[in-house]
CSV table of C-alpha atoms in Angstrom, one decimal:
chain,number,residue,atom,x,y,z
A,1,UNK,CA,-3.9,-26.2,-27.1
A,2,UNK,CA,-2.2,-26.9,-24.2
A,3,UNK,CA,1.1,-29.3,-23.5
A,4,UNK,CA,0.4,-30.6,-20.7
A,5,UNK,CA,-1.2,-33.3,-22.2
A,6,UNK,CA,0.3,-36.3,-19.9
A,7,UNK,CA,-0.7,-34.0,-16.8
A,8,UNK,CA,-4.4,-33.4,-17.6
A,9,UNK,CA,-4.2,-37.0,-18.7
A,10,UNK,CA,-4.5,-38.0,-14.7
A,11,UNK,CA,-7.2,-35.6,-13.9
A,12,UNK,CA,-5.6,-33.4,-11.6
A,13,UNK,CA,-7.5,-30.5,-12.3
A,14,UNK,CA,-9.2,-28.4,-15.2
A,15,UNK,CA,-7.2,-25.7,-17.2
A,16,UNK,CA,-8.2,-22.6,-19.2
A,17,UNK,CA,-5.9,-21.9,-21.4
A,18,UNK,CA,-5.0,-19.2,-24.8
A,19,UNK,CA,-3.0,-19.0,-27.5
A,20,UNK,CA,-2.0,-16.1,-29.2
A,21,UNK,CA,-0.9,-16.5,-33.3
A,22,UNK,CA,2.3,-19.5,-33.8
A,23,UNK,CA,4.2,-16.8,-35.1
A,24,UNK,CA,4.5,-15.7,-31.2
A,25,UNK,CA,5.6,-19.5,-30.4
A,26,UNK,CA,9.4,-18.4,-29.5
A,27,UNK,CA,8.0,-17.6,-25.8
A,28,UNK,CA,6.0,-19.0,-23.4
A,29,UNK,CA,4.0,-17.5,-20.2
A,30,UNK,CA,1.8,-19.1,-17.8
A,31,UNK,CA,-0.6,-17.6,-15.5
A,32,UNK,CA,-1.4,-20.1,-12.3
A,33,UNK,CA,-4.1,-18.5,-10.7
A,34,UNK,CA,-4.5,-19.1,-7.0
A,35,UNK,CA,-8.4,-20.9,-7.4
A,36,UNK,CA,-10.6,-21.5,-10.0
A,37,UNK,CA,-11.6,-18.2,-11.6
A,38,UNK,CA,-15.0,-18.7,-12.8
A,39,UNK,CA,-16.9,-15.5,-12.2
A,40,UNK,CA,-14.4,-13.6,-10.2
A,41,UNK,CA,-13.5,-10.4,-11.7
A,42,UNK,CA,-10.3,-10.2,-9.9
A,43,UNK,CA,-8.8,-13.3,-11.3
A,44,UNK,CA,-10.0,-12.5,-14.4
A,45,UNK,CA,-8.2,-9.0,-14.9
A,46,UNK,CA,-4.9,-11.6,-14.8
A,47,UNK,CA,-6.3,-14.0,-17.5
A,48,UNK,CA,-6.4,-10.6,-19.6
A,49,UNK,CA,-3.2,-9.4,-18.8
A,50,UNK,CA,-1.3,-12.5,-19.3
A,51,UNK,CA,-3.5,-12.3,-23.0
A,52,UNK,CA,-2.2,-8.9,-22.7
A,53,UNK,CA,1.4,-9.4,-22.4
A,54,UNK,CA,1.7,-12.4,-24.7
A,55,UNK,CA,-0.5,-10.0,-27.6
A,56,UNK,CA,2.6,-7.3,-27.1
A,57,UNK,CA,5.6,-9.3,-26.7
A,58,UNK,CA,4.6,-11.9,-28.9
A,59,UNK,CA,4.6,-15.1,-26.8
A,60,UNK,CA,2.1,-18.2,-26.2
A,61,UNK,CA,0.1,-17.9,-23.3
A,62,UNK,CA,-1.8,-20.3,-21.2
A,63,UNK,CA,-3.8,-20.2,-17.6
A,64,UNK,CA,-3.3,-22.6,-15.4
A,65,UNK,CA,-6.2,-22.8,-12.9
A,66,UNK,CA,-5.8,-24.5,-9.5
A,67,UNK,CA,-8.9,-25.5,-7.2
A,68,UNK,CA,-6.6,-26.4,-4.0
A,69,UNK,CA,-3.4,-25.6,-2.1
A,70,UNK,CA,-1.8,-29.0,-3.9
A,71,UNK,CA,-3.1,-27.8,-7.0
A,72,UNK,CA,-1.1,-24.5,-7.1
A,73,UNK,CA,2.1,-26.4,-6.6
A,74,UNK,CA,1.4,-29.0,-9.2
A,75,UNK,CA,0.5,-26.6,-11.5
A,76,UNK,CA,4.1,-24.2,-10.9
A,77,UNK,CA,5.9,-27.2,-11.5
A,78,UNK,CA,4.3,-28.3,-14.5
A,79,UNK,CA,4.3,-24.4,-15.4
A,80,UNK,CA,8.2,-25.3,-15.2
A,81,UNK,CA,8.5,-28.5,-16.9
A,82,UNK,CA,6.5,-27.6,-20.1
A,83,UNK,CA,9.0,-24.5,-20.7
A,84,UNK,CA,7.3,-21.5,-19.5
A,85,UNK,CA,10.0,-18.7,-19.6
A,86,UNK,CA,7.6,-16.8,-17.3
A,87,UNK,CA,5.3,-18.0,-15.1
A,88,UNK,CA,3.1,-15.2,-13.5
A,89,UNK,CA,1.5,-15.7,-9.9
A,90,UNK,CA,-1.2,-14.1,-8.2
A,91,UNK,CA,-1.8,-13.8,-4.4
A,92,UNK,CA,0.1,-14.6,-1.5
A,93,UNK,CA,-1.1,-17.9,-1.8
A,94,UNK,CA,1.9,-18.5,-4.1
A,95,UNK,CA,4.8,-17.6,-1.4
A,96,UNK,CA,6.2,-20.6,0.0
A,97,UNK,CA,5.6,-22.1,-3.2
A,98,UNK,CA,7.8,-19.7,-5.3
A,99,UNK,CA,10.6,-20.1,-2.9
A,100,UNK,CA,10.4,-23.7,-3.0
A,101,UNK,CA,10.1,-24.0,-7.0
A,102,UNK,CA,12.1,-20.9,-7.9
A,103,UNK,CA,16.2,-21.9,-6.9
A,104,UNK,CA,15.7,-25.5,-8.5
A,105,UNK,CA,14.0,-23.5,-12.4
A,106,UNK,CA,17.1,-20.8,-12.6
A,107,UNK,CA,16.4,-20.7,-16.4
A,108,UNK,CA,12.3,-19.7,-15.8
A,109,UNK,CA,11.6,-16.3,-14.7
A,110,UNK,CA,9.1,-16.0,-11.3
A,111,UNK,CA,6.9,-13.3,-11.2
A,112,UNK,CA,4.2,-12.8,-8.1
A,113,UNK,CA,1.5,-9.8,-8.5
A,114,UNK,CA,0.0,-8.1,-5.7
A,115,UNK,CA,2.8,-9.9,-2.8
A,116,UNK,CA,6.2,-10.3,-2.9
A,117,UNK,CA,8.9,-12.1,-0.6
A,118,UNK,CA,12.2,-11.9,1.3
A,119,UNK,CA,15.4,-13.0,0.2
A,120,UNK,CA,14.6,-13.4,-3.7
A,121,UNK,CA,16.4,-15.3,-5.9
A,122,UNK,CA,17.5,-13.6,-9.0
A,123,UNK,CA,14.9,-15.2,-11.1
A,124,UNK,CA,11.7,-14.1,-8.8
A,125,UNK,CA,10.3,-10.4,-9.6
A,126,UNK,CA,7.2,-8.9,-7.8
A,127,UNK,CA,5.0,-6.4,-8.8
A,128,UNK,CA,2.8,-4.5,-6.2
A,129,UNK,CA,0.5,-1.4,-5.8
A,130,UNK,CA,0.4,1.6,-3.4
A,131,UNK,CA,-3.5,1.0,-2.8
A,132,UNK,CA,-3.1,3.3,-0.6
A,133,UNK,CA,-3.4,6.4,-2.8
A,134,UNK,CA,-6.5,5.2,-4.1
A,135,UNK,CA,-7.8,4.8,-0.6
A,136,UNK,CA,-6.9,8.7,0.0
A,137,UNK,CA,-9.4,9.4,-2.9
A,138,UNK,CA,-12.2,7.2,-2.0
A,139,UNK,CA,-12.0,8.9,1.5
A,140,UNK,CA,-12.4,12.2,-0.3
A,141,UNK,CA,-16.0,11.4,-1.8
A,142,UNK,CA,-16.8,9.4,2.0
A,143,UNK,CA,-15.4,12.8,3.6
A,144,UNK,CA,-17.9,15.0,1.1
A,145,UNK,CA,-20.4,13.0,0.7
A,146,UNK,CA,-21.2,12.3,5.1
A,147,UNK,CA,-24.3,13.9,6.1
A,148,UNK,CA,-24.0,12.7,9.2
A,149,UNK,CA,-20.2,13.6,9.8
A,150,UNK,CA,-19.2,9.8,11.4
A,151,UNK,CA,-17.8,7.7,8.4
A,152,UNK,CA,-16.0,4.0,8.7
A,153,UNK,CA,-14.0,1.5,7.9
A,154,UNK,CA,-13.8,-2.2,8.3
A,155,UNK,CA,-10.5,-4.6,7.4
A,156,UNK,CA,-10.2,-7.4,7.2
A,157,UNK,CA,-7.3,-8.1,10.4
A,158,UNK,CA,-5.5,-5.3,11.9
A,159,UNK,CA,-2.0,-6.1,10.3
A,160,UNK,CA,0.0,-3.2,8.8
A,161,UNK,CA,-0.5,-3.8,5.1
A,162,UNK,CA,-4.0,-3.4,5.6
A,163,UNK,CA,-3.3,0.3,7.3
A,164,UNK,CA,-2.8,1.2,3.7
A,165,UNK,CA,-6.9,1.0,3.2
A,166,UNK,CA,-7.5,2.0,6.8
A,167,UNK,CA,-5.7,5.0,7.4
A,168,UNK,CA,-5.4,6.1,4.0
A,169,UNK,CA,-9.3,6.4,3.9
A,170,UNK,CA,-9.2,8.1,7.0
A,171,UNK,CA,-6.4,10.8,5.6
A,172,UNK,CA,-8.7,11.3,3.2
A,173,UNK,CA,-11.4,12.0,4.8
A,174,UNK,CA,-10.1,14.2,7.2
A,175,UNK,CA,-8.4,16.4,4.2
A,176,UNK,CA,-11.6,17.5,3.0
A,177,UNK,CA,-13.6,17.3,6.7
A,178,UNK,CA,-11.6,17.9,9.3
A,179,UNK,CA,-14.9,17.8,11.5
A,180,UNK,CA,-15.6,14.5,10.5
A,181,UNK,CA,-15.2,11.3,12.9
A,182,UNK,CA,-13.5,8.0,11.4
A,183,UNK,CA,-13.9,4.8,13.2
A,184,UNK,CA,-11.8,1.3,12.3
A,185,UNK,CA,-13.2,-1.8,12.8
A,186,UNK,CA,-11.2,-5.2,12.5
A,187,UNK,CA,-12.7,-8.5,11.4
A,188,UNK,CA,-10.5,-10.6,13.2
A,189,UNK,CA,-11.2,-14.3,14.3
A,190,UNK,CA,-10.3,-17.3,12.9
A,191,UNK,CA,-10.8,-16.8,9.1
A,192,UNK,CA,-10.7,-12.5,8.6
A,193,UNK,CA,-10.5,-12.6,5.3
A,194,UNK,CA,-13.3,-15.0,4.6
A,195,UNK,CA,-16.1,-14.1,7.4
A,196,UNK,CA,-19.3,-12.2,5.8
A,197,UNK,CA,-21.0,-12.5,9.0
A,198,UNK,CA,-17.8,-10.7,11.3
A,199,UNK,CA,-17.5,-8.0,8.6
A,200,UNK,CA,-21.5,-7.5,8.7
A,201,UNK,CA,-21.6,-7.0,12.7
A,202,UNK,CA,-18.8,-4.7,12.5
A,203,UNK,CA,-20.7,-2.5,9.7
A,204,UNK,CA,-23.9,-2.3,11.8
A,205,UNK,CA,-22.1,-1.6,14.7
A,206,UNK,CA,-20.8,1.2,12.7
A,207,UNK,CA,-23.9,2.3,11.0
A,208,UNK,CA,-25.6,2.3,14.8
A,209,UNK,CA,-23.0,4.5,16.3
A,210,UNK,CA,-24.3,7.4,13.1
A,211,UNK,CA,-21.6,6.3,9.9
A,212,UNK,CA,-23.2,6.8,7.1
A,213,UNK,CA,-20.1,6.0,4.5
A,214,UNK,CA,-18.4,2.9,5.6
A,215,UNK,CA,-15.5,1.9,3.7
A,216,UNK,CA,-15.3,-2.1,3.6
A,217,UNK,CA,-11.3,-3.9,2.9
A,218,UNK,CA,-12.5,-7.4,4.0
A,219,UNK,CA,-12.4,-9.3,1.1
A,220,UNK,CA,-14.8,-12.4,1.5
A,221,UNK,CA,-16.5,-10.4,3.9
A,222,UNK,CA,-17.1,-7.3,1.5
A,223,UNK,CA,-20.4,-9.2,0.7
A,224,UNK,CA,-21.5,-9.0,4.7
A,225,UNK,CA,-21.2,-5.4,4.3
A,226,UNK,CA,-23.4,-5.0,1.2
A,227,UNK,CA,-26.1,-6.9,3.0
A,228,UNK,CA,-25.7,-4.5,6.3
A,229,UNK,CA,-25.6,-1.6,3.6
A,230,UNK,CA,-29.1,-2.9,2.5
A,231,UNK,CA,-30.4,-3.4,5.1
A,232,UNK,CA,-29.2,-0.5,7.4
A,233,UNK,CA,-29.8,2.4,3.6
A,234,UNK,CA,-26.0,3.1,4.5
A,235,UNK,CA,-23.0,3.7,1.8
A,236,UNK,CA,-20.3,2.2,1.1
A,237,UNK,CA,-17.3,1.5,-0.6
A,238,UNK,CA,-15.2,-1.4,-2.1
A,239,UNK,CA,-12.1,-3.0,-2.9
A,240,UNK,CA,-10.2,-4.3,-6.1
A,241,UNK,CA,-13.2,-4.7,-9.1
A,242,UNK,CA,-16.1,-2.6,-9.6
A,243,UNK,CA,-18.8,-4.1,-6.9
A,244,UNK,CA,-21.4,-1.7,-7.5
A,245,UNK,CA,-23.6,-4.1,-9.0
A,246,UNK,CA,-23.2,-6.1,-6.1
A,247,UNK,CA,-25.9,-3.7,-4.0
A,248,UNK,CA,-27.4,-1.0,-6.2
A,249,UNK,CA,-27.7,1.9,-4.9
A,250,UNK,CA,-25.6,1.3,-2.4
A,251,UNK,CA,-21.9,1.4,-3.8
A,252,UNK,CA,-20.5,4.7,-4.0
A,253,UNK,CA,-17.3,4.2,-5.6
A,254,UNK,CA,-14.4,0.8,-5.8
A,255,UNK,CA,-10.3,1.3,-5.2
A,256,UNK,CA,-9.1,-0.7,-8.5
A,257,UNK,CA,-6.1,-3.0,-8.6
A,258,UNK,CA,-5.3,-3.3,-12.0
A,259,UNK,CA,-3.6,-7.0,-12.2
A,260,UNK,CA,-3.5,-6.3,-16.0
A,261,UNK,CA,-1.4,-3.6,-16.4
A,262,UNK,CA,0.5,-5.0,-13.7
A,263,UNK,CA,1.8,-7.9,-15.2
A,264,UNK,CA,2.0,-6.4,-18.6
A,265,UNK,CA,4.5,-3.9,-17.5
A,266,UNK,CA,6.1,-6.1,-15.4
A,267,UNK,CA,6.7,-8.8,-17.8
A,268,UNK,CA,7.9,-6.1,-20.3
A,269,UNK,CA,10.9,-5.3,-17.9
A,270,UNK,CA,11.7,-8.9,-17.0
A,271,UNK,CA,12.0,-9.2,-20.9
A,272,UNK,CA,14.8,-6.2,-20.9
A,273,UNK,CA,16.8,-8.3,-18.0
A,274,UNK,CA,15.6,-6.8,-15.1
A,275,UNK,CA,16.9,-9.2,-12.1
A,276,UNK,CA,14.9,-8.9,-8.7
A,277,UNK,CA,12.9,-6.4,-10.5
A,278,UNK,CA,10.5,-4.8,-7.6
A,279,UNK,CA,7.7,-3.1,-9.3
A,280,UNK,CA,5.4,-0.8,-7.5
A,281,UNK,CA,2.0,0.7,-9.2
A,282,UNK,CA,0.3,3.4,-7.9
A,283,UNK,CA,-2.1,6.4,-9.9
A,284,UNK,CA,0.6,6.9,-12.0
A,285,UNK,CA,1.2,4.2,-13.4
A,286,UNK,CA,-2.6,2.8,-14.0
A,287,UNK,CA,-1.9,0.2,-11.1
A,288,UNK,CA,-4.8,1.6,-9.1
A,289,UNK,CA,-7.5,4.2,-10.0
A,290,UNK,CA,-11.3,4.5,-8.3
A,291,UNK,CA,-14.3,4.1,-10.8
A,292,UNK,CA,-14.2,8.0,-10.4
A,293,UNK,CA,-11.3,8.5,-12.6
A,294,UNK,CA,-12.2,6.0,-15.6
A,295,UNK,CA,-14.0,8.5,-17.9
A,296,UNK,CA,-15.2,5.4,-20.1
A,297,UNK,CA,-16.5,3.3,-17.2
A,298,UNK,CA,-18.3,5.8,-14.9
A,299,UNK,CA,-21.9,6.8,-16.6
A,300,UNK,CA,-22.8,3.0,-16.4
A,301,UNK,CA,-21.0,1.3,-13.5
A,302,UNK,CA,-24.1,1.2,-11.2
A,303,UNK,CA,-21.6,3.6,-8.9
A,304,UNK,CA,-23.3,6.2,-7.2
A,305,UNK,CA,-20.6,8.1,-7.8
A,306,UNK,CA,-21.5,8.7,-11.0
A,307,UNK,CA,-24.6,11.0,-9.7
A,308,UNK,CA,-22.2,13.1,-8.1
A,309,UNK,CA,-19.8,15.4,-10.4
A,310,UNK,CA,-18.7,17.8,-8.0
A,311,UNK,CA,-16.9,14.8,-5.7
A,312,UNK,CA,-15.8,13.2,-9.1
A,313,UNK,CA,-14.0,17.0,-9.9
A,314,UNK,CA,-12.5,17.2,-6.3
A,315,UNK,CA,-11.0,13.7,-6.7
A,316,UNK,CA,-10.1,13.7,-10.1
A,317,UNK,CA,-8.3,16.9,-8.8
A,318,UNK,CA,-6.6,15.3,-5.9
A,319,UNK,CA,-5.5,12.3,-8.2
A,320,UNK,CA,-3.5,15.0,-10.5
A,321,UNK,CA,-1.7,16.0,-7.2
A,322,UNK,CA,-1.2,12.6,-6.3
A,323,UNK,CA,0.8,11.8,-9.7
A,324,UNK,CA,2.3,15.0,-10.1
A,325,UNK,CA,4.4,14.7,-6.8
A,326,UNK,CA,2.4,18.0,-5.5
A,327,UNK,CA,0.6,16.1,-3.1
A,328,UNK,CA,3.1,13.6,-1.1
A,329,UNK,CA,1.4,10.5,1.2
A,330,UNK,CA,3.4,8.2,3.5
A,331,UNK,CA,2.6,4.5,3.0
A,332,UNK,CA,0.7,3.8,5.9
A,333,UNK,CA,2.2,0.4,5.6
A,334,UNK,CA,5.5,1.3,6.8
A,335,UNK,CA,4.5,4.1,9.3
A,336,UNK,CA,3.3,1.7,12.5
């Protein structure tokens, strides 16, 4: 299925790929994801959206996996030399890459999800998410569900894209319980956004000092905080997929990033001749939503969220607000 048949050839690396009908065979999008996907959820919602976009604008699609830094390159390139007219790239793992690729494939359209860089060159389009409204709403149910009025919040390094889970959780906290204390904890150290055991220590530190709903934005270190939450019989909330199954009973409700619509959207626009095209998804535009607000999902999403219609009301409520334009929040990125 795939044509990279002289590349797999020397072993490189193994590839996943899809093929929508040959009737769709005038266009050609690759997904390189940034390692292998194998059960994670978050890499798999851009397998389905790439499926996505080449179902609705009739295109062959394949998914380029990579296990290592070299991989990622090699597979861009050979993204590139098989033809793709769009290849679609996930994390900031892809940065320096695009910029090095990008200027010398002028005919093959560039486009990163969930980063984007300086001084683009026409062919190189980003699409991104205002996480930070869906970290107001998750800081709603925290701010109604604390019995003990002390809530958290751990990230993963204190840098100021990261304010945008920090402080927007704590904005929404404080808009429903104005009594209520919020304390920020930083993983920091040499690997942040890989360090379970950092990102436990910080929960229990939390947990001791009374939080009782502790909002975690470490990603590799989310799974720390579920053990502390076990442990400790403490709450808490996550980042990007639906982790409640992760720790049942434990998992009130999950911020989603949805990659998928992302990159369908996206690629739709690239299509239509968009140049530089800067995409950014928020309530509105299904780029982000909490488990709370997906009507189909909720009732059997191990959330305990679900158990608790009277928070799922006020933040279906505030979302409404949120899209609307009645309810205005600053990116917290942008106001350190």
């Amino acid at each position: 299925m795939r044509g990279l048949k002289n590349w797999l050839a020397v072993g490189l690396l193994a590839t996943t790929a899809f093929t929508v009908p040959a009737s769709a065979a005038d266009k050609f999008f690759v997904y390189v994801s940034p390692d292998q996907i194998g059960v994670n959820a978050f890499l798999k919602l851009g397998q389905a959206g790439i499926e996505q976009a080449g179902e609705k604008y009739g295109a062959d699609v394949e998914t380029y996996e990579s296990r290592t830094a070299a991989d990622r390159l090699e597979n861009v390139n050979a993204a590139v030399n098989e033809g793709a007219d769009i290849v679609v790239l996930l994390g900031f793992e892809f940065n320096d890459i695009v910029k090095q690729v990008a200027p010398t494939a002028p005919d093959t359209q560039f486009l990163i999800v969930d980063q984007c860089i300086d001084d683009r060159p026409d062919n190189v389009h980003c699409a991104v998410f205002r996480e930070y409204e869906a970290s107001y709403l998750v800081g709603v149910a925290a701010g109604m569900l604390t019995e003990s009025n002390k809530v958290g919040v751990v990230g993963a390094l204190d840098i100021p894209f990261l304010h945008r889970y920090t402080d927007a959780y704590a904005d929404g906290v404080k808009s429903v319980n104005a009594d209520a204390s919020v304390d920020i904890r930083w993983v920091g150290g040499e690997n942040p956004f890989a360090d379970p055991v950092r990102a436990k220590e910080q929960a229990v530190a939390m947990q001791a000092a009374g939080a009782d709903q502790i909002f975690t934005a470490t990603s590799g270190g989310d799974f720390g905080v579920f053990e502390a939450a076990k442990e400790k019989d403490f709450q808490v909330y996550s980042v990007d997929v639906n982790q409640c199954p992760n720790a049942p009973g434990h998992v009130v409700d999950v911020t989603l990033k949805r990659v998928d619509n992302a990159m369908v959207q996206a690629i739709g626009a690239i299509l239509e001749g968009e140049k530089k095209l800067t995409m950014a998804l928020g309530l509105k535009e299904g780029g982000v939503s909490t488990i709370a607000l997906e009507e189909a999902e909720l009732a059997d999403s191990g959330c305990l969220i679900a158990d608790h219609p009277e928070v799922v009301a006020k933040m279906r409520e505030v979302a409404g607000q949120i899209e609307d334009g009645s309810l205005k929040l600053e990116d917290p990125m942008f106001a350190k």
